[in-house]
mmCIF file of C-alpha atoms in Angstrom:
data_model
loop_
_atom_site.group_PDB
_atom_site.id
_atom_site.type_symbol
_atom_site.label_atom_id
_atom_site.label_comp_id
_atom_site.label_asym_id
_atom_site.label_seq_id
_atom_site.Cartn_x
_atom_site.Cartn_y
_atom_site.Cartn_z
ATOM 1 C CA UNK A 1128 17.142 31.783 53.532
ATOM 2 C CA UNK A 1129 13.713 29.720 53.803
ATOM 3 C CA UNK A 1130 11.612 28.862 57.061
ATOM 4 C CA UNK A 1131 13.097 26.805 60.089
ATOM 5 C CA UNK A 1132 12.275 23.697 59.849
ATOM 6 C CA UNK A 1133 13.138 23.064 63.128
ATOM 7 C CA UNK A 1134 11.121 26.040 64.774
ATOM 8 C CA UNK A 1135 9.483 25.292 67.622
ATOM 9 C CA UNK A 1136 5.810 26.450 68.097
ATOM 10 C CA UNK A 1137 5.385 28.688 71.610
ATOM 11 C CA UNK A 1138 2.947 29.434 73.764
ATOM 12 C CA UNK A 1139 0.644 31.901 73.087
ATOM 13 C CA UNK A 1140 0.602 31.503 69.874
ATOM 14 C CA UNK A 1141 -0.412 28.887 67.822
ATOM 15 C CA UNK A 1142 0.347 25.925 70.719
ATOM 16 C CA UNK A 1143 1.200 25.312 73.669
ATOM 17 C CA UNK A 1144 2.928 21.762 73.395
ATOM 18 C CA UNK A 1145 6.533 23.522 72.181
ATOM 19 C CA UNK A 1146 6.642 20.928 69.204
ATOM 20 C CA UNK A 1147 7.893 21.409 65.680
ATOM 21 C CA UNK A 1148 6.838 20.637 62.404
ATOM 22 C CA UNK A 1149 8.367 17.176 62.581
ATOM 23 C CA UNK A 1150 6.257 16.121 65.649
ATOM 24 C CA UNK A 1151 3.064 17.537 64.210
ATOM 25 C CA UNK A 1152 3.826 15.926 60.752
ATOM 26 C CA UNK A 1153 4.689 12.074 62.365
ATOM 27 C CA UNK A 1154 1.336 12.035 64.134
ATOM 28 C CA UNK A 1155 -0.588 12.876 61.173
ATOM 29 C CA UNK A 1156 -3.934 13.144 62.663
ATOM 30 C CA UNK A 1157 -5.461 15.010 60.159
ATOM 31 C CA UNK A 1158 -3.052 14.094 57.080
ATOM 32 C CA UNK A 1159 -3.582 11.042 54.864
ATOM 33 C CA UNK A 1160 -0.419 11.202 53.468
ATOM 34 C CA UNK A 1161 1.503 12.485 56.583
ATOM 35 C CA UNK A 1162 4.587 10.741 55.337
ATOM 36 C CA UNK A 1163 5.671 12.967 52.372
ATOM 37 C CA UNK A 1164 5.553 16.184 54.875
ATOM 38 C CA UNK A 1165 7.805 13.540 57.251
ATOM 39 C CA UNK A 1166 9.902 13.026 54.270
ATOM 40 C CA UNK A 1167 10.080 16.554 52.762
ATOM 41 C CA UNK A 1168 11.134 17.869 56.216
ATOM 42 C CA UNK A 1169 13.845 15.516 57.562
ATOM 43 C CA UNK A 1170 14.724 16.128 53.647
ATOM 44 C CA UNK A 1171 15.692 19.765 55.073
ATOM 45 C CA UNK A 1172 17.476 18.981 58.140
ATOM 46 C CA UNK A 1173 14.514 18.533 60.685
ATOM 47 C CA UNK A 1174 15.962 17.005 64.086
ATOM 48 C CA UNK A 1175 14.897 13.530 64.619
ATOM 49 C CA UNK A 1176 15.212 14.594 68.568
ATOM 50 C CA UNK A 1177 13.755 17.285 68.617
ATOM 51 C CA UNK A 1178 11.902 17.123 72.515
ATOM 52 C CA UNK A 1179 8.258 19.122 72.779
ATOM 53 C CA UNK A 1180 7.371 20.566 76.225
ATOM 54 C CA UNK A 1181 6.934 16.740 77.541
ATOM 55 C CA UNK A 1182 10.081 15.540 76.189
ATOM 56 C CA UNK A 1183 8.759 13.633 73.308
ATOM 57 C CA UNK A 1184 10.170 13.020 70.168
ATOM 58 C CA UNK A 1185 8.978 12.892 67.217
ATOM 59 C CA UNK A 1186 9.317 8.909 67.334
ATOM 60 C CA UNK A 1187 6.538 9.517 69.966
ATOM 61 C CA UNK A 1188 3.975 11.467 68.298
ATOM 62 C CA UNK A 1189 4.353 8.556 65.157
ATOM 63 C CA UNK A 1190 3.977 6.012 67.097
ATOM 64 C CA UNK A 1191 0.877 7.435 68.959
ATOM 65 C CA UNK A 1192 -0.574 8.585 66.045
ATOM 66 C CA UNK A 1193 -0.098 5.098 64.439
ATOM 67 C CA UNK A 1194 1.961 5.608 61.804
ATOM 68 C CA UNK A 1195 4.451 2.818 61.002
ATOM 69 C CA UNK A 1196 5.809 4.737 57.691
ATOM 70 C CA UNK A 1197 6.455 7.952 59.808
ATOM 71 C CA UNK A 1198 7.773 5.687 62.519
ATOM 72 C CA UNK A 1199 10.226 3.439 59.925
ATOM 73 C CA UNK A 1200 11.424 7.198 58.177
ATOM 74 C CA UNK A 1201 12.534 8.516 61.451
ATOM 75 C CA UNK A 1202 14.202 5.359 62.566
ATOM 76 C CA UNK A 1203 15.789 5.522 58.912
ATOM 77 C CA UNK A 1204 17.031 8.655 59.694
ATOM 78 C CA UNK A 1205 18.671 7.937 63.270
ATOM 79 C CA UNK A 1206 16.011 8.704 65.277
ATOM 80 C CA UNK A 1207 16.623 7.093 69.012
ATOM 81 C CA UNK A 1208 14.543 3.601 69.423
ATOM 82 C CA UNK A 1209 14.792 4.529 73.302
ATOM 83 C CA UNK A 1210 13.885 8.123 74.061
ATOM 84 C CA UNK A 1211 12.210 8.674 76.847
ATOM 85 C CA UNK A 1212 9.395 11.131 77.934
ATOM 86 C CA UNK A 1213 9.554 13.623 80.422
ATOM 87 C CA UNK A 1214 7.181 10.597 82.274
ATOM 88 C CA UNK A 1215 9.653 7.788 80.860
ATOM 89 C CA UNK A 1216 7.535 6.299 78.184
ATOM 90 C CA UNK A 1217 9.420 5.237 75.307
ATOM 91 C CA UNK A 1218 7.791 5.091 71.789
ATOM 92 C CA UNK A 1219 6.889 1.444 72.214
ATOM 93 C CA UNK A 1220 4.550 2.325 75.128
ATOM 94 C CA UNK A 1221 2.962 5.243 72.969
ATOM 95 C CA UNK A 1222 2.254 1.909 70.084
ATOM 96 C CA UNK A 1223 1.417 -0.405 72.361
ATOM 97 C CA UNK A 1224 -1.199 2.228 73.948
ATOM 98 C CA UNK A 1225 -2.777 2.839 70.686
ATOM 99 C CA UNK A 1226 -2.767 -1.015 69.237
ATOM 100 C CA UNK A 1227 -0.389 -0.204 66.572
ATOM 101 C CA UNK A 1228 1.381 -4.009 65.967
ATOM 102 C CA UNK A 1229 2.935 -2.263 62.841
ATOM 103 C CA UNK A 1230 4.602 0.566 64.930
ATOM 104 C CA UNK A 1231 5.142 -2.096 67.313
ATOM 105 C CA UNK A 1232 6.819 -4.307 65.035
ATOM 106 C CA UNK A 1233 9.043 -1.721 63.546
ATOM 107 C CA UNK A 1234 10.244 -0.498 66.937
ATOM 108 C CA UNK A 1235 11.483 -3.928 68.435
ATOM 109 C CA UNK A 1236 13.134 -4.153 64.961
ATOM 110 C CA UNK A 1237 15.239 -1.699 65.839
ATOM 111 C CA UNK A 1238 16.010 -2.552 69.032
ATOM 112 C CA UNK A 1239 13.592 -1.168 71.562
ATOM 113 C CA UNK A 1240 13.154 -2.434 74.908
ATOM 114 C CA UNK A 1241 10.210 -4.916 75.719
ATOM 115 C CA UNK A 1242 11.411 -4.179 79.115
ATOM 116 C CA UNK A 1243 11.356 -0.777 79.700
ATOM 117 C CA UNK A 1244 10.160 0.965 82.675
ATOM 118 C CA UNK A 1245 8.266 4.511 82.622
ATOM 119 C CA UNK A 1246 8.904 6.816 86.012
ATOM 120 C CA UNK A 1247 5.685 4.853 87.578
ATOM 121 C CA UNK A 1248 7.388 1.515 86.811
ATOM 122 C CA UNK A 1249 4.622 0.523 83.962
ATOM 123 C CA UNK A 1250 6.591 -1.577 81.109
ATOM 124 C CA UNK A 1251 4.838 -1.692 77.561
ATOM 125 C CA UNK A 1252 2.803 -5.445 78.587
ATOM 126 C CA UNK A 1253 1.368 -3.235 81.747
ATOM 127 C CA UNK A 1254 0.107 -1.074 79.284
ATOM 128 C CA UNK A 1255 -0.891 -3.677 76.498
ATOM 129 C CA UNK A 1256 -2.744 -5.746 79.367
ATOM 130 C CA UNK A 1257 -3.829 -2.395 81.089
ATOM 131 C CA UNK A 1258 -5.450 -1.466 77.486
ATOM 132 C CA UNK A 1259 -6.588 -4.818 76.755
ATOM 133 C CA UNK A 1260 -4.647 -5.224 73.924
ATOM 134 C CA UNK A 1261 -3.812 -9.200 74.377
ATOM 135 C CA UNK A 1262 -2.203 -9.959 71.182
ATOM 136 C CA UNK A 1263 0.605 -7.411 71.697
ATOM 137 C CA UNK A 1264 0.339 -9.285 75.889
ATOM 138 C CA UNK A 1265 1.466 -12.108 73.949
ATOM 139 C CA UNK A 1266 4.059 -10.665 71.445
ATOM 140 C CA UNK A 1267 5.689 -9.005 74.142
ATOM 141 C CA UNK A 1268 5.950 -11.732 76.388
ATOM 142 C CA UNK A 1269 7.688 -14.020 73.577
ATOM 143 C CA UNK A 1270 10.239 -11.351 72.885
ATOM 144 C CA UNK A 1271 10.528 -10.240 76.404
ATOM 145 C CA UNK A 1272 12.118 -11.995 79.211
ATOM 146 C CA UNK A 1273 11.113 -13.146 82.674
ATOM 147 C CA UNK A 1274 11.851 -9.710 84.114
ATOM 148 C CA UNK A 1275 8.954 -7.958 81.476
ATOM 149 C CA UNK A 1276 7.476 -7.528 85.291
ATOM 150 C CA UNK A 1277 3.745 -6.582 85.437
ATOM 151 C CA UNK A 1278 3.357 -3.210 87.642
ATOM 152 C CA UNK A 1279 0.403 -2.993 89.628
#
């Protein structure tokens, strides 16, 4: 028997965000080559939804860590285009947020809503015009629809 992938870090001890491996792997803050632990652990049987203590995925933490290779793997490997945070953001508005037109790109490829609405009502164009990112303004608003309402 080897170590749980899928083990879930609690407080006290070494963090207090309740995530596992995966999610701390897909952000890769501090790993150049994040991808090969992504790879080595959905390899043995890490859950591609797999929530921390704010309902993230590990689709999240890639795309807010900008990481289009994590964030193709996991959609590879099932992972839901449309999870939602505890607070309703999807992984689109975690890409968008950070600028990431790769993780962007990647996500609407696999279906993610333009549209989508977090528990405040804020879509992902609130947050790229919120942001100031104005080239992701405009991809969104070509893919999007009428409705892709701006929240004040």
């Amino acid at each position: 028997a080897g170590a749980d992938v899928n083990e879930i870090e609690r407080p006290g001890e070494d963090d207090f965000f309740g995530r596992t491996a995966l999610h701390i792997a897909c952000g890769g803050a501090h790993v150049r080559f994040s991808w090969v632990a992504v790879d080595t652990l959905l390899e043995h049987g890490a859950h591609t939804e797999a929530r921390n203590y704010a309902q993230e995925t590990p689709l999240h933490c890639a795309a807010a860590g900008s990481k289009p290779r994590n964030v193709r793997r996991l959609l590879e490997s099932g992972a839901d285009v449309r999870a939602r945070s505890r607070r309703g953001n999807t992984p689109l508005h975690k890409a968008v947020a950070v600028n990431s037109r790769a993780c962007v790109d990647a996500l609407i490829a696999e279906g993610a809503d333009v549209n989508a609405s977090n528990e405040r009502g804020k879509t992902p164009l609130f947050f790229a015009i919120h942001y100031g990112k104005l080239d992701l303004a405009r991809l969104l608003l070509r893919i999007g629809d009428d409705r892709a309402v701006f929240h004040a």
